[in-house]
Coordinates of C-alpha atoms in Angstrom, one line a residue:
M1 CA 1.3 -14.9 11.0
F2 CA 2.6 -15.0 7.5
D3 CA 4.8 -17.0 5.3
Q4 CA 6.9 -14.1 4.1
P5 CA 9.1 -11.7 6.1
I6 CA 7.2 -8.7 7.4
V7 CA 8.1 -4.9 7.3
F8 CA 6.2 -2.5 9.6
V9 CA 6.4 0.9 7.9
D10 CA 5.3 4.3 8.7
L11 CA 5.7 7.6 6.7
E12 CA 5.8 11.3 7.6
T13 CA 4.6 13.5 4.7
T14 CA 3.9 17.0 4.1
G15 CA 0.2 16.5 3.7
G16 CA -2.5 14.0 2.9
S17 CA -2.4 13.9 -0.9
I18 CA -0.3 11.1 -2.4
I19 CA -0.5 13.2 -5.8
H20 CA 0.7 16.6 -4.5
D21 CA 2.4 15.9 -1.2
R22 CA 5.7 14.3 -0.6
I23 CA 7.4 12.1 2.0
T24 CA 9.4 13.7 4.7
E25 CA 10.6 10.7 6.7
I26 CA 10.5 6.7 6.4
G27 CA 10.7 4.3 9.3
I28 CA 10.9 0.5 8.7
I29 CA 11.1 -2.4 11.0
E30 CA 12.1 -5.5 9.4
V31 CA 11.0 -9.0 11.0
G32 CA 12.1 -12.2 9.4
P33 CA 14.1 -15.1 10.0
Q34 CA 17.3 -13.3 10.7
G35 CA 15.6 -11.4 13.5
V36 CA 14.4 -7.8 13.9
S37 CA 16.1 -4.7 12.5
E38 CA 15.0 -0.9 12.5
W39 CA 15.8 1.6 9.7
S40 CA 14.8 5.2 9.4
T41 CA 15.8 8.3 7.4
L42 CA 14.7 12.1 6.9
V43 CA 13.8 12.6 3.3
N44 CA 14.0 16.0 1.4
P45 CA 10.6 16.4 0.1
Q46 CA 11.9 19.2 -2.4
T47 CA 8.9 21.3 -1.4
S48 CA 7.9 23.2 1.8
I49 CA 6.5 21.5 5.0
P50 CA 3.5 23.4 6.1
P51 CA 3.7 24.9 9.5
F52 CA 0.8 22.7 10.9
I53 CA 2.7 19.6 9.7
E54 CA 5.7 20.7 11.4
R55 CA 3.8 21.2 14.7
L56 CA 2.3 17.8 14.4
T57 CA 5.5 15.7 13.5
G58 CA 8.3 17.9 14.7
I59 CA 9.9 17.8 11.4
S60 CA 10.9 21.2 10.3
N61 CA 12.2 22.4 6.8
A62 CA 15.5 22.9 8.4
M63 CA 15.8 19.4 9.5
V64 CA 15.2 17.9 5.8
A65 CA 17.2 20.6 3.9
E66 CA 20.2 18.3 4.0
A67 CA 18.6 14.9 3.9
P68 CA 18.7 12.6 0.7
T69 CA 15.8 13.0 -1.9
F70 CA 13.6 10.0 -2.3
A71 CA 15.2 9.6 -5.8
E72 CA 18.5 9.1 -3.9
L73 CA 16.8 6.7 -1.5
A74 CA 14.5 4.8 -3.9
D75 CA 16.8 1.6 -4.5
E76 CA 17.5 1.1 -0.7
V77 CA 14.0 1.5 0.2
L78 CA 12.7 -1.0 -2.4
Q79 CA 15.2 -3.2 -1.4
R80 CA 14.0 -3.3 2.2
L81 CA 10.5 -3.6 1.2
Q82 CA 10.6 -6.1 -1.8
G83 CA 9.1 -9.7 -1.1
R84 CA 7.9 -8.7 2.4
V85 CA 4.3 -8.2 3.7
F86 CA 3.7 -4.5 4.1
V87 CA 2.1 -3.7 7.4
A88 CA 1.2 -0.2 8.5
H89 CA -1.6 1.8 10.3
N90 CA -4.1 3.1 7.6
A91 CA -1.9 0.9 5.3
R92 CA -3.6 2.4 2.0
F93 CA -2.2 5.7 2.9
D94 CA 1.6 4.8 3.4
Y95 CA 1.4 2.1 0.7
G96 CA -0.3 4.6 -1.8
F97 CA 2.6 7.1 -1.2
L98 CA 5.3 4.9 -1.6
K99 CA 3.9 3.4 -4.8
N100 CA 3.4 6.8 -6.3
E101 CA 7.0 7.9 -5.3
F102 CA 8.5 4.7 -6.8
K103 CA 6.3 5.3 -9.9
R104 CA 7.7 8.8 -10.3
H105 CA 11.3 7.1 -10.4
E106 CA 10.2 4.5 -12.8
R107 CA 10.3 1.6 -10.3
N108 CA 7.4 -0.9 -9.8
Y109 CA 6.5 -1.8 -6.3
R110 CA 3.7 -4.2 -5.2
A111 CA 3.0 -6.1 -2.0
T112 CA 0.8 -8.2 0.2
V113 CA -0.9 -5.3 2.5
M114 CA -2.0 -5.6 5.9
C115 CA -3.6 -2.7 7.7
S116 CA -3.7 -2.5 11.4
V117 CA -6.7 -0.4 11.7
K118 CA -8.6 -3.2 9.9
L119 CA -7.1 -5.8 12.0
S120 CA -8.1 -3.7 15.3
R121 CA -11.8 -3.5 13.9
R122 CA -11.8 -7.5 13.1
L123 CA -10.4 -8.4 16.5
F124 CA -12.0 -5.8 18.6
P125 CA -15.6 -5.0 17.2
D126 CA -16.9 -3.7 20.6
Q127 CA -14.2 -1.0 20.6
F128 CA -15.1 2.3 19.3
K129 CA -11.9 3.9 18.3
H130 CA -9.1 2.2 16.4
N131 CA -6.7 5.0 15.9
L132 CA -3.0 4.5 16.7
D133 CA -3.2 6.5 20.1
S134 CA -6.5 4.3 21.0
I135 CA -4.5 1.2 20.4
I136 CA -1.6 2.1 22.3
A137 CA -3.6 3.1 25.2
R138 CA -5.9 0.1 25.2
H139 CA -3.2 -2.4 25.1
Q140 CA -0.6 -0.5 27.3
L141 CA 2.1 -0.5 24.5
P142 CA 5.4 0.9 25.9
L143 CA 6.2 3.9 23.6
E144 CA 8.2 6.9 24.3
S145 CA 7.0 9.3 21.5
R146 CA 4.4 9.7 18.5
H147 CA 4.2 11.1 15.1
R148 CA 7.8 10.2 14.1
A149 CA 8.1 7.4 11.4
L150 CA 9.9 5.0 13.5
S151 CA 8.2 5.4 16.5
D152 CA 4.7 4.8 14.9
A153 CA 6.1 1.8 13.1
R154 CA 7.4 0.4 16.3
A155 CA 3.8 0.9 17.9
V156 CA 2.3 -1.1 15.1
W157 CA 4.8 -3.9 15.5
L158 CA 4.4 -3.8 19.4
F159 CA 0.6 -4.2 18.8
F160 CA 1.2 -7.3 16.6
R161 CA 3.5 -8.7 19.3
K162 CA 0.8 -8.1 21.9
L163 CA -1.7 -10.0 19.9
E164 CA 0.6 -12.7 19.0
Q165 CA 1.2 -13.3 22.8
E166 CA -2.5 -13.1 23.8
M167 CA -4.5 -14.4 21.0
P168 CA -2.4 -16.1 18.4
E169 CA -5.0 -18.1 16.5
Q170 CA -7.4 -15.3 16.3
L171 CA -4.6 -13.1 14.9
R172 CA -3.5 -15.8 12.4
Q173 CA -7.1 -16.1 11.0
A174 CA -7.6 -12.4 10.9
C175 CA -4.5 -11.9 9.1
A176 CA -5.1 -14.6 6.6
E177 CA -8.7 -13.2 5.9
L178 CA -7.5 -9.6 5.5
T179 CA -5.0 -10.2 3.2
L180 CA -6.8 -12.8 0.9
R181 CA -7.1 -11.1 -2.5
P182 CA -9.7 -12.3 -5.1
A183 CA -8.5 -13.7 -8.2
L184 CA -8.5 -10.8 -10.7
P185 CA -9.7 -10.9 -14.3
P186 CA -6.9 -12.0 -16.5
Y187 CA -6.6 -8.8 -18.5
L188 CA -6.7 -6.4 -15.6
D189 CA -3.5 -4.8 -14.4
A190 CA -3.1 -5.6 -10.7
D191 CA -1.4 -2.3 -10.2
V192 CA -4.5 -0.4 -11.4
V193 CA -6.5 -2.5 -8.9
D194 CA -4.2 -1.6 -6.1
D195 CA -4.8 2.1 -6.9
L196 CA -8.6 2.0 -6.4
P197 CA -9.6 4.7 -3.7
E198 CA -11.7 3.8 -0.7
A199 CA -13.9 6.8 -1.3
P200 CA -17.3 7.5 -2.9
G201 CA -17.5 7.5 -6.7
V202 CA -18.4 5.8 -9.8
Y203 CA -16.5 3.0 -11.5
F204 CA -16.2 1.8 -15.1
F205 CA -15.7 -1.6 -16.7
Y206 CA -14.4 -1.6 -20.5
G207 CA -14.2 -4.4 -22.7
E208 CA -12.4 -5.0 -26.2
N209 CA -12.0 -1.8 -28.2
D210 CA -12.7 0.1 -25.1
I211 CA -16.4 -0.7 -25.2
P212 CA -18.3 0.4 -22.0
L213 CA -19.4 -3.0 -20.4
Y214 CA -20.7 -1.6 -16.9
V215 CA -21.0 1.5 -14.8
G216 CA -21.4 1.2 -11.1
K217 CA -21.5 3.3 -7.9
S218 CA -20.4 2.9 -4.4
T219 CA -19.7 4.9 -1.1
N220 CA -16.2 2.7 -1.3
I221 CA -15.2 2.3 -4.8
R222 CA -12.3 -0.3 -3.9
K223 CA -14.5 -2.5 -1.7
R224 CA -17.3 -2.7 -4.4
V225 CA -15.1 -3.5 -7.3
M226 CA -13.3 -6.1 -5.3
Q227 CA -16.8 -7.7 -4.5
H228 CA -17.4 -8.0 -8.3
F229 CA -14.4 -10.2 -8.6
S230 CA -15.0 -12.1 -5.5
S231 CA -18.2 -13.4 -6.6
D232 CA -17.4 -13.9 -10.3
H233 CA -17.3 -17.8 -9.5
S234 CA -20.8 -17.8 -8.1
A235 CA -22.9 -15.4 -10.2
G236 CA -23.3 -15.7 -14.0
K237 CA -23.5 -12.0 -14.6
E238 CA -20.1 -11.5 -12.6
M239 CA -18.3 -14.4 -14.3
Q240 CA -19.3 -13.1 -17.7
L241 CA -18.2 -9.5 -16.8
S242 CA -14.8 -10.7 -15.3
Q243 CA -14.1 -12.5 -18.7
Q244 CA -15.0 -9.5 -20.8
V245 CA -13.2 -6.7 -18.9
R246 CA -10.0 -5.3 -20.2
R247 CA -9.7 -2.0 -18.4
L248 CA -10.9 -0.3 -15.4
D249 CA -11.4 3.4 -14.5
W250 CA -13.2 5.5 -11.7
V251 CA -14.3 9.1 -10.8
E252 CA -14.4 10.2 -7.2
T253 CA -17.3 12.2 -6.1
A254 CA -18.1 14.2 -2.9
G255 CA -20.6 11.7 -1.5
E256 CA -23.2 9.2 -1.9
L257 CA -25.7 11.5 -3.8
G258 CA -22.9 12.7 -6.1
A259 CA -22.2 9.0 -7.1
L260 CA -25.8 8.4 -7.6
L261 CA -26.2 11.3 -10.1
T262 CA -23.1 10.7 -11.8
E263 CA -23.8 7.0 -12.3
S264 CA -27.5 7.6 -13.7
R265 CA -26.0 10.3 -16.1
L266 CA -23.0 8.3 -17.3
I267 CA -25.0 5.2 -17.8
K268 CA -27.4 7.0 -20.1
R269 CA -24.6 8.6 -22.0
L270 CA -22.3 5.5 -22.4
Q271 CA -25.1 2.8 -22.6
P272 CA -22.8 0.0 -21.1
T273 CA -23.9 -3.4 -22.2
H274 CA -24.3 -4.8 -18.6
N275 CA -26.6 -2.0 -17.2
R276 CA -30.2 -2.6 -18.2
R277 CA -32.0 -1.0 -15.4
L278 CA -30.8 2.6 -15.8
R279 CA -30.1 2.6 -19.5
R280 CA -32.4 5.1 -21.4
N281 CA -35.7 3.6 -22.3
T282 CA -37.2 5.2 -25.5
D283 CA -40.6 3.6 -24.7
L284 CA -41.0 5.2 -21.3
C285 CA -44.2 7.6 -21.2
A286 CA -45.9 9.9 -18.7
W287 CA -48.9 12.1 -18.5
Q288 CA -47.9 16.0 -19.1
L289 CA -50.2 18.8 -18.1
R290 CA -50.3 21.1 -20.9
P291 CA -52.1 24.8 -20.6
Q292 CA -55.0 25.4 -22.8
E293 CA -56.4 28.7 -24.1
D294 CA -59.2 28.7 -21.3
S295 CA -56.3 28.5 -18.8
F296 CA -57.2 24.8 -17.8
L297 CA -54.4 22.2 -17.8
K298 CA -54.9 19.2 -20.1
P299 CA -53.3 15.8 -19.5
E300 CA -51.3 14.6 -22.6
L301 CA -49.5 11.3 -23.1
V302 CA -45.9 12.1 -23.9
Y303 CA -42.9 9.7 -24.6
A304 CA -39.3 9.9 -23.4
R305 CA -38.0 9.6 -26.8
D306 CA -39.8 13.0 -27.5
L307 CA -39.0 14.7 -24.4
N308 CA -36.3 14.9 -21.6
F309 CA -38.6 14.2 -18.4
G310 CA -36.2 15.9 -16.1
L311 CA -36.4 19.3 -17.9
Q312 CA -40.3 19.5 -17.8
E313 CA -42.2 21.7 -15.4
H314 CA -45.4 19.6 -15.4

């Protein structure tokens, strides 16, 4: 499948936020020239595990009380992951959690990431569900338990083994396509790009001296930003933007409408050089109905340079 060794990884955590929540268990299956090995450990999150998470995973506060902290495990975990393709179900969740934990302890970690959800969607587009339970049932994977880190990592590994036996060429092609990364602009930090969320919002490209170059919106910030870089060789505007960009930032919104409104407001405020369509045009004009002494409304031509059209009644 890959030229590098592979690690199948799963985490259990105190919740879904990579900023506020912490890891409670790590499961890693290493697959390489030396064969297959399994490793797992409980992790003391140094915070309380919510009751519903306890019920879901079976990991209690008492179980992790004497477990090592991530600070104590960081070097060993990094050694097991470094230089290997990172495979997980909903991989950006597990990868994001680990990157954040490593960052908190002043260690850098980057990897080629492969998501089994995306792989399942690519190879089985006719299937409606691609969660781990559905994959286990669909492919009749022999698994004794769920919602513990090592057993879930094992499920993903068994899924890959099944695909390698039944459709090896399709698997290799899908893996190659899903792990293909566009060439990033030379001045952009790859770690920042890795942190891009798959969520609605607005993104910003800045040039030298932090000059705003471009503001864009998307229902999936990560996907849209990567499209900019994927097409920079074929579109003159994208090529120019890639050569000029020095910094990338973003703001998440509640949904598509929020992204649209935020984009429009920030383009007018920042006046980025590559946004022409939505930049404030002082020559815009409109007819405004103004009340007269005789109670009639009289149409009058007004200009955007004099009025904010969005605040007018007529």
